[in-house]
Each structure stands twice: as structure tokens, then as C-alpha cells.
GROMACS .gro file of C-alpha atoms in nm:
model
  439
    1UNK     CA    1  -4.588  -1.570   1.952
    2UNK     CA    2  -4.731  -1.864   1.948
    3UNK     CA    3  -4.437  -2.059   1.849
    4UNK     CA    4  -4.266  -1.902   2.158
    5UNK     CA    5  -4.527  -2.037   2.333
    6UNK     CA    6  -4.479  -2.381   2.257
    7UNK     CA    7  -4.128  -2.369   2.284
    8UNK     CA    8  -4.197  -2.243   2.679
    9UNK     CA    9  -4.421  -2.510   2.686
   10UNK     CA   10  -4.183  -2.772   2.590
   11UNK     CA   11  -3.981  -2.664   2.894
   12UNK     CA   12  -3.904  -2.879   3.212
   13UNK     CA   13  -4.075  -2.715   3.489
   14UNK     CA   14  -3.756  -2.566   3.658
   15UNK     CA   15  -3.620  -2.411   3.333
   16UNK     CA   16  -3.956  -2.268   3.258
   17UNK     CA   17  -3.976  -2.117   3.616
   18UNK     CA   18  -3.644  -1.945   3.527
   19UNK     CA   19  -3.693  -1.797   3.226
   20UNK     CA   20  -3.990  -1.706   3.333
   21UNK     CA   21  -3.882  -1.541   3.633
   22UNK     CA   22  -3.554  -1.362   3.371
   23UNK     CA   23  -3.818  -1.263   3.168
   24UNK     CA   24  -3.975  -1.039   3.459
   25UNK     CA   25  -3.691  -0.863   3.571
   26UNK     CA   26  -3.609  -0.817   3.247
   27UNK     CA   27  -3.919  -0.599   3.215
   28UNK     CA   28  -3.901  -0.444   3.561
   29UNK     CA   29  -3.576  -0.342   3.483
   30UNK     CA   30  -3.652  -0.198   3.117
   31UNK     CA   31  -3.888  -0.013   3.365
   32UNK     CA   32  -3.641   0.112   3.623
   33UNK     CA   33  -3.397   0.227   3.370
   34UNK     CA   34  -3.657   0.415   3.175
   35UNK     CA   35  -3.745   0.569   3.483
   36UNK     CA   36  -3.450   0.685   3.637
   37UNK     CA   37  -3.342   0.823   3.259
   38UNK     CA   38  -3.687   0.972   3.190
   39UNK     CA   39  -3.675   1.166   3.566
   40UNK     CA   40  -3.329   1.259   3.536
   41UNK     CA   41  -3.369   1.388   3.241
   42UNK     CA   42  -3.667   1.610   3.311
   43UNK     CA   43  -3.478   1.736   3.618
   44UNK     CA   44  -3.187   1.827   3.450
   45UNK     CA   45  -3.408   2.035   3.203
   46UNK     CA   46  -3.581   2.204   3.443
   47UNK     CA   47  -3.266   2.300   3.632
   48UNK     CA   48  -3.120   2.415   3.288
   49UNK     CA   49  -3.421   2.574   3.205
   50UNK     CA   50  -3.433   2.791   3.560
   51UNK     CA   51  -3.079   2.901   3.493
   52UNK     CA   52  -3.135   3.011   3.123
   53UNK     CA   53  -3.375   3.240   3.245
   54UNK     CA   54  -3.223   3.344   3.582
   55UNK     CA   55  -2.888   3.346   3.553
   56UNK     CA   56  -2.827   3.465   3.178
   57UNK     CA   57  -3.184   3.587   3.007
   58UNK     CA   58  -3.257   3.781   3.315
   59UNK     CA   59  -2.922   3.988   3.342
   60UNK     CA   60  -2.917   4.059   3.015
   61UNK     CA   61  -3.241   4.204   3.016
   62UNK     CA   62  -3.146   4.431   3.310
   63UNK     CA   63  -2.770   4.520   3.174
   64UNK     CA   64  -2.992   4.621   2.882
   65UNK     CA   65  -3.207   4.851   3.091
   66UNK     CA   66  -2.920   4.951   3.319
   67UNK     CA   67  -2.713   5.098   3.033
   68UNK     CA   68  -3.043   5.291   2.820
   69UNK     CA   69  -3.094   5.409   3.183
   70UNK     CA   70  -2.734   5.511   3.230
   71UNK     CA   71  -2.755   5.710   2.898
   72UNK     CA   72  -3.053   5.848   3.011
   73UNK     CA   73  -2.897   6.002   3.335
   74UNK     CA   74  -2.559   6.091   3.123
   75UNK     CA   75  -2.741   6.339   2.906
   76UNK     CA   76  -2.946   6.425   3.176
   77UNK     CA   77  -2.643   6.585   3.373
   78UNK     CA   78  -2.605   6.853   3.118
   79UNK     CA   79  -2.902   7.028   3.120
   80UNK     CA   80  -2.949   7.158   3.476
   81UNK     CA   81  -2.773   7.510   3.522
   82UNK     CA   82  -2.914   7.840   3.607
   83UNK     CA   83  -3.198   8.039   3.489
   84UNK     CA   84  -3.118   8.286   3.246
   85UNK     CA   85  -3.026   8.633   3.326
   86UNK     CA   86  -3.055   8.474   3.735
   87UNK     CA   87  -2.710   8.286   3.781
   88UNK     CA   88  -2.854   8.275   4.170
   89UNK     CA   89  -3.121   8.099   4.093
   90UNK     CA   90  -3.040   7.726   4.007
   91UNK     CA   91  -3.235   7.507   3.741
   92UNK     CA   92  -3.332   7.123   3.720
   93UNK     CA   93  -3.192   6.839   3.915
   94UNK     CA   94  -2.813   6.731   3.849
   95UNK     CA   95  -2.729   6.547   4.205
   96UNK     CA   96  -3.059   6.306   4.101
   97UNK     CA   97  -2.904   6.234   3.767
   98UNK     CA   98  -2.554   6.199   3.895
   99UNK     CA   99  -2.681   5.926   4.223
  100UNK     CA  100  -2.895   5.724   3.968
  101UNK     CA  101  -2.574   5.717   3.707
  102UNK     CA  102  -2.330   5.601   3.949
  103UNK     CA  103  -2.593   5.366   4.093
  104UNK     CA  104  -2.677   5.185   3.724
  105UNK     CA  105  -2.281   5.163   3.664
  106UNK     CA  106  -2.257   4.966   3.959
  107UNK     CA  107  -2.540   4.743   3.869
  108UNK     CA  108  -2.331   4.746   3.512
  109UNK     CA  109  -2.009   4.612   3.664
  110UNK     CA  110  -2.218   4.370   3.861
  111UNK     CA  111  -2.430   4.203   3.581
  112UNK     CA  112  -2.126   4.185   3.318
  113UNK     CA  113  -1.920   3.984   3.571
  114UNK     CA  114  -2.250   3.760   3.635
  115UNK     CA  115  -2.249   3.748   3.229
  116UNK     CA  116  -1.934   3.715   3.209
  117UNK     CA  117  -1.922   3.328   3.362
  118UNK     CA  118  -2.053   3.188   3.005
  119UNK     CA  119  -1.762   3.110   2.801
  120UNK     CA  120  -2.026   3.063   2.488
  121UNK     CA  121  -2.056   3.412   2.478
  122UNK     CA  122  -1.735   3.569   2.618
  123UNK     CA  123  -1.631   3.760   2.275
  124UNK     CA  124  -1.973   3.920   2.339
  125UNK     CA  125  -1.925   4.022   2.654
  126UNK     CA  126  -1.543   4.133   2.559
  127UNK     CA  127  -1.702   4.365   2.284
  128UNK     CA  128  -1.922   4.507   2.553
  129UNK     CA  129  -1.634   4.575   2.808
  130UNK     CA  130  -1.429   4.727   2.510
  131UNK     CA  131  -1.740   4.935   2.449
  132UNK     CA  132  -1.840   5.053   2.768
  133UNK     CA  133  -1.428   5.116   2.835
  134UNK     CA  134  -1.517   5.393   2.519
  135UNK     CA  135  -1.791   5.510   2.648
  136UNK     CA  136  -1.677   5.564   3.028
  137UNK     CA  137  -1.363   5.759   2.882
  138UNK     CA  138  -1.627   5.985   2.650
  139UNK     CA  139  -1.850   6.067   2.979
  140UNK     CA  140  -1.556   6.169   3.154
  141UNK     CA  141  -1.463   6.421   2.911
  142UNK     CA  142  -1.821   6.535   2.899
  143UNK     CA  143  -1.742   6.623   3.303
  144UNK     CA  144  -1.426   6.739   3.254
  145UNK     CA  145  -1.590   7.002   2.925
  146UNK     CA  146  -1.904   7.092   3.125
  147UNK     CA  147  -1.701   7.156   3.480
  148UNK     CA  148  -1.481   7.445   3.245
  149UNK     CA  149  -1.838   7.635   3.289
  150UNK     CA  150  -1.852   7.666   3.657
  151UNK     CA  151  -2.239   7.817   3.620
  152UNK     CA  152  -2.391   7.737   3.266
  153UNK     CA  153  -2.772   7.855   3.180
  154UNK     CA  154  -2.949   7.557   3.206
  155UNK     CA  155  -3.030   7.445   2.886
  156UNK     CA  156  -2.705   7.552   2.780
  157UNK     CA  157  -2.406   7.348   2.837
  158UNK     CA  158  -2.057   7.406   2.695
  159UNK     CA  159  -2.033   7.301   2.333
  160UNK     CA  160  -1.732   7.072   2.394
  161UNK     CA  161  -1.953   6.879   2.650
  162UNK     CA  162  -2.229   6.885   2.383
  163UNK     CA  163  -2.021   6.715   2.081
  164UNK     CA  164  -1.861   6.493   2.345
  165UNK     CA  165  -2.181   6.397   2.484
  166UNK     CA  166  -2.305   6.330   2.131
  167UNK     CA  167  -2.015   6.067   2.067
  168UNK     CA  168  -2.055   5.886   2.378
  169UNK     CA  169  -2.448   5.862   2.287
  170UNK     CA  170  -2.334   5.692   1.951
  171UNK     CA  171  -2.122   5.445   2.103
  172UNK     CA  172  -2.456   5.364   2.310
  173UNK     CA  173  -2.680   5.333   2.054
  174UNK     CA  174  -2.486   5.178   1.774
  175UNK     CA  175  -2.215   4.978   1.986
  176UNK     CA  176  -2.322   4.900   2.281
  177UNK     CA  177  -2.681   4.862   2.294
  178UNK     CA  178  -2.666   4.658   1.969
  179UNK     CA  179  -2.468   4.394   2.116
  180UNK     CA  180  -2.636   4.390   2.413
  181UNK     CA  181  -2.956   4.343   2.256
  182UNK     CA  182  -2.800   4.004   2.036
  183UNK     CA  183  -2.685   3.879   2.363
  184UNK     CA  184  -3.011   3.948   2.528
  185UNK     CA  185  -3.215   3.758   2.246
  186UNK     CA  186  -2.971   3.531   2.183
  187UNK     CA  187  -3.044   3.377   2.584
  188UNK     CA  188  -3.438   3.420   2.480
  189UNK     CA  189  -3.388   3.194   2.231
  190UNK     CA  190  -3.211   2.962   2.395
  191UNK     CA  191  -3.421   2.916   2.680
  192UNK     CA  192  -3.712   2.929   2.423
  193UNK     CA  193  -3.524   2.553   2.291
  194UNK     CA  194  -3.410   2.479   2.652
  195UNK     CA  195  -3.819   2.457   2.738
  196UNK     CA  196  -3.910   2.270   2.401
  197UNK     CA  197  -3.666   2.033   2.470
  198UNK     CA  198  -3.732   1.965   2.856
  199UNK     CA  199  -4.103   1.944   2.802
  200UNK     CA  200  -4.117   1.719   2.515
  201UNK     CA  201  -3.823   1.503   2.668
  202UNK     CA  202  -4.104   1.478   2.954
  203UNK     CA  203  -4.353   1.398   2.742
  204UNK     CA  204  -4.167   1.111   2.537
  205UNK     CA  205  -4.032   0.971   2.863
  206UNK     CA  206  -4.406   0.987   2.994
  207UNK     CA  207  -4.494   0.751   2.722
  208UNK     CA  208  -4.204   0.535   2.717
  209UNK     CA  209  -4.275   0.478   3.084
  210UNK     CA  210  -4.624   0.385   3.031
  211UNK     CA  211  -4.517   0.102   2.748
  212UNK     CA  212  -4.282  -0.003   2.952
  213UNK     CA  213  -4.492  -0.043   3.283
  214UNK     CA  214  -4.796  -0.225   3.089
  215UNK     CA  215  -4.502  -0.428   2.958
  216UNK     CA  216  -4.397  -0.509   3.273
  217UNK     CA  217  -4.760  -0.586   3.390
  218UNK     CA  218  -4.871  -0.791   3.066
  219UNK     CA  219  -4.534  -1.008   3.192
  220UNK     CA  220  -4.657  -1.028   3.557
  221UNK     CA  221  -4.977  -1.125   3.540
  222UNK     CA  222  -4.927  -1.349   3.247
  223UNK     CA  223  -4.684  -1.525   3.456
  224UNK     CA  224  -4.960  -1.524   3.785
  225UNK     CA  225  -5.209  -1.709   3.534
  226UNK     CA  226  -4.941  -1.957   3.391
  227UNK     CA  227  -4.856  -2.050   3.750
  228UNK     CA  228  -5.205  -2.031   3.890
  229UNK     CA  229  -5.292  -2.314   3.565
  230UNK     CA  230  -4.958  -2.504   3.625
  231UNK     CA  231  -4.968  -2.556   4.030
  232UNK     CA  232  -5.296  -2.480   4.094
  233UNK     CA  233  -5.230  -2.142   4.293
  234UNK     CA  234  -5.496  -1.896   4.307
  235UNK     CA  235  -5.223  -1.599   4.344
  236UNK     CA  236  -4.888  -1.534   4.434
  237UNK     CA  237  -4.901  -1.284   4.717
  238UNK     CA  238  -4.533  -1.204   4.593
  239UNK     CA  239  -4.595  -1.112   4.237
  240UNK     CA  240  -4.948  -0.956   4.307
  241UNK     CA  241  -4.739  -0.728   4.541
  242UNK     CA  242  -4.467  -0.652   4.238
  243UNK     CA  243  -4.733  -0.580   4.010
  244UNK     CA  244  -4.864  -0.325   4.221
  245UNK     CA  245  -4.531  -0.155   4.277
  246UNK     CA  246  -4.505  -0.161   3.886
  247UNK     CA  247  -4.844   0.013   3.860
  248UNK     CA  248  -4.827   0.222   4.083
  249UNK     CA  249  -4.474   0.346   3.925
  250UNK     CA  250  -4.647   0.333   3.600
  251UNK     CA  251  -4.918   0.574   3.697
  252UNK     CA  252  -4.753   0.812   3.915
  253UNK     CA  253  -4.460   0.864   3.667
  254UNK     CA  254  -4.628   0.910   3.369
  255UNK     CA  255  -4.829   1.123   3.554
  256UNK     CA  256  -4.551   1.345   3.723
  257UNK     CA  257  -4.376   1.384   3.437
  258UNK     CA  258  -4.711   1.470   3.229
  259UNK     CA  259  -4.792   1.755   3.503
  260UNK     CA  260  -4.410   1.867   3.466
  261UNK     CA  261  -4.441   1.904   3.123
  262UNK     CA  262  -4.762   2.093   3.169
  263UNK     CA  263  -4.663   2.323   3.425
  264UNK     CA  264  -4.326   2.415   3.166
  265UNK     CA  265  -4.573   2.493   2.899
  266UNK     CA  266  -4.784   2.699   3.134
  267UNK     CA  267  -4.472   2.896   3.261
  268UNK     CA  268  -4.335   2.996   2.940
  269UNK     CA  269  -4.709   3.134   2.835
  270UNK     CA  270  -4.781   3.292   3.137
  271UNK     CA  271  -4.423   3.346   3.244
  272UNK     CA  272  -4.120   3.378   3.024
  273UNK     CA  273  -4.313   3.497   2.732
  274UNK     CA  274  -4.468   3.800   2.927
  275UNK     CA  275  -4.198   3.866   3.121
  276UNK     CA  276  -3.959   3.888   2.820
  277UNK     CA  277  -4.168   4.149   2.648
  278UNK     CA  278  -4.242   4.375   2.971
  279UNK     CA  279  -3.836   4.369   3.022
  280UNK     CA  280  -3.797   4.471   2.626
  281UNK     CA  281  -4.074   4.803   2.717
  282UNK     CA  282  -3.887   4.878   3.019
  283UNK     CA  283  -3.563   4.920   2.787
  284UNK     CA  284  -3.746   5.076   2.530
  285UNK     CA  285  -3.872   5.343   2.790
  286UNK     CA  286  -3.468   5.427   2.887
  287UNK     CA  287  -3.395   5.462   2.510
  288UNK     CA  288  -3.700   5.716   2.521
  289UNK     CA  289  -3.576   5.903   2.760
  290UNK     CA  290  -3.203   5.879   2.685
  291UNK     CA  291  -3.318   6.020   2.352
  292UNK     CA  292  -3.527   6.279   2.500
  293UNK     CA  293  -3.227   6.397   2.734
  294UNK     CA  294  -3.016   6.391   2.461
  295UNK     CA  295  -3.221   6.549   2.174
  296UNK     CA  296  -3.283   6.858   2.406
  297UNK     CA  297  -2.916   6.985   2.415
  298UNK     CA  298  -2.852   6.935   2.015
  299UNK     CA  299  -2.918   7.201   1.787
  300UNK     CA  300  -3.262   7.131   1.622
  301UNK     CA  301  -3.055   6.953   1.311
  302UNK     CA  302  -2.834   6.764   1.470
  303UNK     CA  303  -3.136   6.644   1.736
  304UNK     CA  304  -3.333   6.501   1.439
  305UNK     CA  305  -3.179   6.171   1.501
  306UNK     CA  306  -3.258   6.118   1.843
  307UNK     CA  307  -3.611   6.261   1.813
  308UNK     CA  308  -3.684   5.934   1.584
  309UNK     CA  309  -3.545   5.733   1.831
  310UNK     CA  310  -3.777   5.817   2.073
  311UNK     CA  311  -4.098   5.846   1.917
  312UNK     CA  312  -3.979   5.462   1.733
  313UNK     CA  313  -3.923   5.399   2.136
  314UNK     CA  314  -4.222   5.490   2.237
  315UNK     CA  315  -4.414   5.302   1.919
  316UNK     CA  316  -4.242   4.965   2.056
  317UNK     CA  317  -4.415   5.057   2.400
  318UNK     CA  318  -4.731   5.091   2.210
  319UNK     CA  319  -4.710   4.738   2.090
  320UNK     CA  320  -4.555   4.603   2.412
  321UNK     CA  321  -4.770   4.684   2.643
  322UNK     CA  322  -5.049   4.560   2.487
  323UNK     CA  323  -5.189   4.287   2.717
  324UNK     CA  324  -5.155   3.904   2.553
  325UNK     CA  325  -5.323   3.620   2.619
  326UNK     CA  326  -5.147   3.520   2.930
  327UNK     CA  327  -5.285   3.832   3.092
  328UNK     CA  328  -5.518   3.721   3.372
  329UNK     CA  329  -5.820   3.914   3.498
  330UNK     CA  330  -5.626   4.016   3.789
  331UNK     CA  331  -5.366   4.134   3.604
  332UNK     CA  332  -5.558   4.376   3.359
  333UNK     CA  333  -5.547   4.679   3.620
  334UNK     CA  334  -5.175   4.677   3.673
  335UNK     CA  335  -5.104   4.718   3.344
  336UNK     CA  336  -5.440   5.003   3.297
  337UNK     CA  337  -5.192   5.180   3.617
  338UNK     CA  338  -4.871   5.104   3.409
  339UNK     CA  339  -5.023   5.297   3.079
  340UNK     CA  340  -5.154   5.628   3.319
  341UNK     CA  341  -4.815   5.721   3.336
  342UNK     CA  342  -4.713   5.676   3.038
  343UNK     CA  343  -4.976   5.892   2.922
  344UNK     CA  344  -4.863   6.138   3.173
  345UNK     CA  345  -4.516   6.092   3.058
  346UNK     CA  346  -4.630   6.137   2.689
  347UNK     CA  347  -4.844   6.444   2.784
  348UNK     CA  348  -4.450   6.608   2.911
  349UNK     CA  349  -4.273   6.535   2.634
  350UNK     CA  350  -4.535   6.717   2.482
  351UNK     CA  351  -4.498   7.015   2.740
  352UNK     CA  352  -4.105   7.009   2.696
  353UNK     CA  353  -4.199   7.104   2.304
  354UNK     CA  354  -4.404   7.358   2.323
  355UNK     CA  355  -4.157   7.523   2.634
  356UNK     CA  356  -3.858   7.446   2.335
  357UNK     CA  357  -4.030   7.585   2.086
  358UNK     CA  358  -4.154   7.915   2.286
  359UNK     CA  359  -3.790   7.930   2.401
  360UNK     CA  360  -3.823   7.887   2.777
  361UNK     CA  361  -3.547   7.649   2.796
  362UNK     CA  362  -3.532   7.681   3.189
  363UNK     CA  363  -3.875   7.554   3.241
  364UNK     CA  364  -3.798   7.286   2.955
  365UNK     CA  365  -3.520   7.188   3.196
  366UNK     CA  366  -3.760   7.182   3.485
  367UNK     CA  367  -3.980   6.994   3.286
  368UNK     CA  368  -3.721   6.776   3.235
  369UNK     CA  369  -3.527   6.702   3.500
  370UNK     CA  370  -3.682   6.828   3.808
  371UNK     CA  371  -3.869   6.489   4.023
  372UNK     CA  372  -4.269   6.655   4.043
  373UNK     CA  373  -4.605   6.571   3.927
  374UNK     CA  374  -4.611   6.626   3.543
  375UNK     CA  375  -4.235   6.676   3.479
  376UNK     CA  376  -4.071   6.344   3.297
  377UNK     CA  377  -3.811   6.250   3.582
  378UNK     CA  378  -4.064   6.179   3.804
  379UNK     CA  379  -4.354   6.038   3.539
  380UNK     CA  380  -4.085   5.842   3.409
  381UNK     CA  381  -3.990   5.712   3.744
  382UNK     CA  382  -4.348   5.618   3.850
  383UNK     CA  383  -4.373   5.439   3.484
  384UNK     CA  384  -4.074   5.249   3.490
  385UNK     CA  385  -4.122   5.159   3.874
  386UNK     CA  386  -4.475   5.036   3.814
  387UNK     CA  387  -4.322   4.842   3.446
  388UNK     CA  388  -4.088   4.679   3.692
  389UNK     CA  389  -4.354   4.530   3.923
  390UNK     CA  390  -4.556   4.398   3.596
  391UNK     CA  391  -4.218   4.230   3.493
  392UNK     CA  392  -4.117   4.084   3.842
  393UNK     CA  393  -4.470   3.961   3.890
  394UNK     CA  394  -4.421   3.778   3.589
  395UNK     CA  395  -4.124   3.638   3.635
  396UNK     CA  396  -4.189   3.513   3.998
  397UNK     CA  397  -4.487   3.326   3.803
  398UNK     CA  398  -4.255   3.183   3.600
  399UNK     CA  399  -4.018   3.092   3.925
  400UNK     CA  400  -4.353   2.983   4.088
  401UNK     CA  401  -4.441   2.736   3.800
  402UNK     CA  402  -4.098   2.601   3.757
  403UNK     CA  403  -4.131   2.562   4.141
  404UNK     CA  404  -4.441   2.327   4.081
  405UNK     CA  405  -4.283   2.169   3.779
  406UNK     CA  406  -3.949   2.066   4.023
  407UNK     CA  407  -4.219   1.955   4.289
  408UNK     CA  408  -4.379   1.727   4.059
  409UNK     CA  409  -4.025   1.553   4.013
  410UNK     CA  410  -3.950   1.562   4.400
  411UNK     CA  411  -3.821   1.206   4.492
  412UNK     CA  412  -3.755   1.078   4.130
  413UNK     CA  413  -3.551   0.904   4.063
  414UNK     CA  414  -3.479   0.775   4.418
  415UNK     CA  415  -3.837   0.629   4.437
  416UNK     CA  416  -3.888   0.394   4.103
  417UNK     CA  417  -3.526   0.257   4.187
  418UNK     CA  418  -3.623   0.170   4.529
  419UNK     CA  419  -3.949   0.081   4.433
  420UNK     CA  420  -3.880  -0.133   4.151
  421UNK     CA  421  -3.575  -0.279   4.302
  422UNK     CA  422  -3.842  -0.436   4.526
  423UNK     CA  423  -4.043  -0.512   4.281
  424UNK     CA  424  -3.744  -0.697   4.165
  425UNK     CA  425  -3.734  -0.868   4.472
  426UNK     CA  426  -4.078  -0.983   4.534
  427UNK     CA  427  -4.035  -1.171   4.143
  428UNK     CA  428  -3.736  -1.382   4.363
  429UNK     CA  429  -3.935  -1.438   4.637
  430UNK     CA  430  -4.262  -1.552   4.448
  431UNK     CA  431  -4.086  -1.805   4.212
  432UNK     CA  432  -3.871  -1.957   4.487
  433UNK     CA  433  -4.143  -2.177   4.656
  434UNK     CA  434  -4.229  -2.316   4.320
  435UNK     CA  435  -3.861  -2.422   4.238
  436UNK     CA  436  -3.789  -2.562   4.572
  437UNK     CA  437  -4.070  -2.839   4.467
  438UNK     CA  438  -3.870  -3.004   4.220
  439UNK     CA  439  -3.577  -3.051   4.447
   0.00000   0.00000   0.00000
């Protein structure tokens, strides 16, 4: 350094004034570009961030739901019929279960062509078109076996529609739902990296931007003193002016892209994180039920399979459900409303046994399918609906907080570039007066 400074000091006036004045916008521009790169950066995280979760994490979470629901309503369709001995007098709900099937096909379709846009994971979604092709053909058979009984007992649906009904459950459960479930986690974990990256990006560039500025700064106002000693200047109105437009970059970036990085963390806590396990209990509540339907129309032997699946279901709900540590205050009572039906839900399937086990298989299939107070349909209904709130709520907090996070990167680049390009400026305007002296 201090070799430098002698050479400078051996310098005519007018070459010092030069590289003097190089030597600034050198800085100012180190400053510019590690603005612009910093903020464009951190926006394009953010925007890659919001479409991990909305366009990909977010439909695979609901194509998971939509097909365990699907399943659900598929087995469901079977056990309606009439009561025994009374083929007048009809038994459990097949229109609901037929509307709500058609209706989560639909939402299928819909959310496999919205899937279907990443080429990353088209053999994925090719291995879940080839599945669900399977499955659709097995659930029409199941119609076409169960319509050969024009007026089944309920409880009691044709054997062919039973076995039939039993394959197309298997290619749920070990086909479809598997794959499903990688894709699902699969866009987790990438938007888990995608919000690693894009807040410590923020974070580095935050501190980059700082060096840089007091860089800039040391430059500046070294410069003001040398020319204040040299020519007997108190200031330079034109560098005092760039130094504050370096400052003032200095401190609002870094400090933007600080609160950015801060509102990323806080919507992945309170956000993502939540929101992801709330959309995993909601699935795990259709694979209950799916199991449940399913379970009741198999021979006690043959239901043995699906009556671990649910009560595993229903031990994932345990442990979902559990509030974390991103629960707020406010939030406690939604989910104390989201676990009374599910108690209510647990306290039918507990009904439906003892109605199996006594034999009453048309009240079972009441029990069952039939939308009332203390019948699963409906407790089902009220548990998933009020699951659903929980897990929008938390992802319009994450949509909220990525909101804040964008607003906090409103205008940047656009602003250091125009800022510092006057900056720039200013450093040509304050060193001209002193060079037009030595002409």
C-alpha cells in the first residue's frame, strides 16, 4: 500500500486525477454489477421457488389425494343395495359416491396434464397414465359385474365385482399411489434445495454488496480528502453526492436482500413445511377410508390386508396432526376442530365393527355410506373439509411470505443501475473542474 501510494504520488497532477477518477468507477461499477447479479439472482429464486411449490409440489399433493379419494368412492359404490329380506327398501348412498368419483377423475385428468409440462419427470407421469389406464379399465368391469345384479343386498355385491374391485385396489395401492407418492416427495425435496439455495444466494450477495459498497466508499472519500489536501477544497459537492448514492445502495440492498432471505426462511417454517405435512394427513385420511370401503366387502381373510392399511393410515394421522413449532396461537383451535372429527370418524369405524361383527351389514352400510351425523361419509367429509382449510391456510402463508419476500426485491435491479449509473456520473462531473485547471 504504501508503495502504491508513492507511486500515485509521483504522478503529474492530470494523470493522478485520472486514475484516480478510473479507480472510482471502477469500484462503483464492481458495485453495480454485484448488484444487479445479487437482485437478479434472488428474484429468479424466488420465482423458482413459488413455482416449485405451486405449480409442481402442490398438484402432486392433490393428484395424491384425488386418487386415495377416488379409491375411496370406487369401493364405496359397491356397498349400497337393499336391506335384506326388503328389496323395496334401499340401503346407503351410491349417487354420492358415484358424483364425488367422477368429480376427483376430472380433477385427475386436470392435475396430470398440469404435471405433465415437466419433462424431468415425464417417465413418471407416463407410468402414472399407464397405471391409471389399468385401473380405469378394472373399475369399469367392477360396473359392468355389479350392474349383472340389478338389486343386490347391500353389503353384498356380486362376487365378480368383488375380485375385480380387489385388483383395481392393488393397482392403487402398489402402482399407482407409490409413484405418485416419489413424484410428490421428489418436488418436496426439490423445493426444499430450491429455498436453501435462493436464501443463501441472498445472503452471500447481501455481503458481497456490503464489501463492495464500503469499497466503493473507502475509494470516494479517500479521493474527497486527497483533493481537499491537494487544491485546497473543503468538498466536492459532486462526489459527496456519489457517495451518498453508493450508501444508500449499500444499505438498502444489503438490507432487502437480508429481509428476502428472512422472509424465505420464515415461509418454509411456517409455510411449506406445515403445509406439506397437513397435505400428506389429508392423503393418509383417503387411504383410510379407501381401505375401510374396501375391507368391508372382502371376506374377513382376504380384508386383513386392508384393515392394516387403515389403522397404519390412521397412525400417520396421529403423528401428522400433531401441531409443530410453526403452529401459532391462533392456529391451535383449528387444528383442536380438525381432531373432533376425527375422533368422531374413529368412534364409526368403531360402530361399523361391532354392526360387522353382530351381522347387521345394512346398518354397517348406513354407517358407511349414508352423509349423517356419526356415519363416516359425512364425519369423513367434515374432517377432510376442515384438513383442507388447515392446509390452504398454510399455504396462502407461504404465498403471503413469498409475497413479502418479492416485495422486498420490488425495483431491483432497475434502481442500483440507475442509481449507480449516476453515481457514475457525478465521479465525471466532480473531477472535471480540477482537470480543466491544468489546461
Amino acid at each position: 500500500m504504501t508503495h502504491g501510494r508513492r507511486r500515485l504520488s509521483r504522478l503529474t497532477g492530470p494523470v493522478r486525477l485520472v486514475v484516480q477518477a478510473v479507480a472510482a468507477l471502477l469500484a462503483v461499477g464492481a458495485l453495480c454489477a454485484a448488484a444487479v447479479l445479487g437482485f437478479g439472482t434472488a428474484r429468479d429464486g424466488t420465482a423458482a421457488l413459488r413455482r416449485a411449490v405451486v405449480d409442481r409440489a402442490a398438484a402432486a399433493a392433490e393428484l395424491h389425494f384425488a386418487l386415495a379419494d377416488l379409491d375411496a368412492e370406487r369401493a364405496d359404490e359397491l356397498i349400497p343395495g337393499h336391506a335384506p329380506g326388503q328389496p323395496d327398501v334401499p340401503v346407503g348412498d351410491q349417487v354420492l359416491a358415484l358424483i364425488t368419483a367422477n368429480q376427483r377423475r376430472t380433477e385427475i385428468s386436470g392435475l396430470l396434464r398440469q404435471l405433465g409440462g415437466d419433462p424431468a419427470q415425464a417417465a413418471r407421469v407416463r407410468a402414472v397414465f399407464d397405471a391409471l389406464g389399468r385401473y380405469d379399465e378394472l373399475s369399469g368391469q367392477v360396473e359392468y359385474a355389479d350392474d349383472q345384479d340389478a338389486d343386490p343386498a347391500a353389503g353384498h355385491p356380486p362376487t365378480p365385482a368383488v375380485d375385480l374391485s380387489a385388483q383395481a385396489g392393488a393397482v392403487m395401492r402398489d402402482q399407482l399411489l407409490p409413484v405418485v407418492d416419489e413424484l410428490s416427495q421428489t418436488y418436496q425435496r426439490q423445493a426444499a434445495t430450491l429455498r436453501v439455495r435462493a436464501r443463501d444466494a441472498q445472503r452471500w450477495y447481501a455481503v458481497a454488496l456490503s464489501v463492495f459498497g464500503v469499497l466503493a466508499l473507502v475509494v470516494l472519500v479517500w479521493w474527497q480528502r486527497d483533493l481537499a489536501v491537494r487544491y485546497r477544497r473543503r468538498i466536492n459537492p459532486a462526489l459527496v453526492a456519489a457517495s451518498l448514492a453508493v450508501l444508500t445502495v449499500t444499505v438498502v440492498g444489503a438490507t432487502g436482500l437480508l429481509a428476502a432471505a428472512g422472509e424465505l426462511g420464515r415461509a418454509a417454517e411456517q409455510g411449506l413445511g406445515p403445509w406439506a405435512r397437513l397435505a400428506e394427513a389429508r392423503t393418509a385420511a383417503a387411504d383410510a377410508v379407501a381401505a375401510e370401503s374396501r375391507w368391508f366387502v372382502q371376506d374377513p381373510g382376504a380384508g386383513t390386508a386392508y384393515r392394516d392399511d387403515y389403522e397404519a393410515q390412521m397412525r400417520r394421522l396421529d403423528g401428522l396432526l400433531s401441531p409443530d413449532t410453526g403452529t401459532s396461537a391462533a392456529e391451535l383451535p383449528q387444528y383442536a376442530a380438525a381432531l373432533k372429527p376425527l375422533a368422531a370418524f374413529r368412534s364409526d369405524d368403531a360402530t361399523l365393527r361391532r354392526l360387522l361383527a353382530a351381522g347387521r351389514l345394512d346398518e354397517a352400510a348406513v354407517v358407511l355410506t349414508d352423509v349423517g351425523r356419526d356415519h363416516v361419509a359425512f364425519d369423513y367429509w367434515d374432517f377432510a373439509t376442515r384438513l383442507d382449510g388447515l392446509e390452504q391456510a398454510r399455504r396462502a402463508d407461504f404465498e403471503t411470505r413469498m409475497a413479502s419476500a418479492g416485495h422486498a426485491l420490488d425495483g431491483w435491479p432497475a434502481i442500483p443501475t440507475g442509481t449507480l449509473a449516476g453515481a457514475a456520473a457525478l465521479v465525471l462531473v466532480g473531477v472535471r473542474p480540477r482537470l480543466a485547471e491544468y489546461r
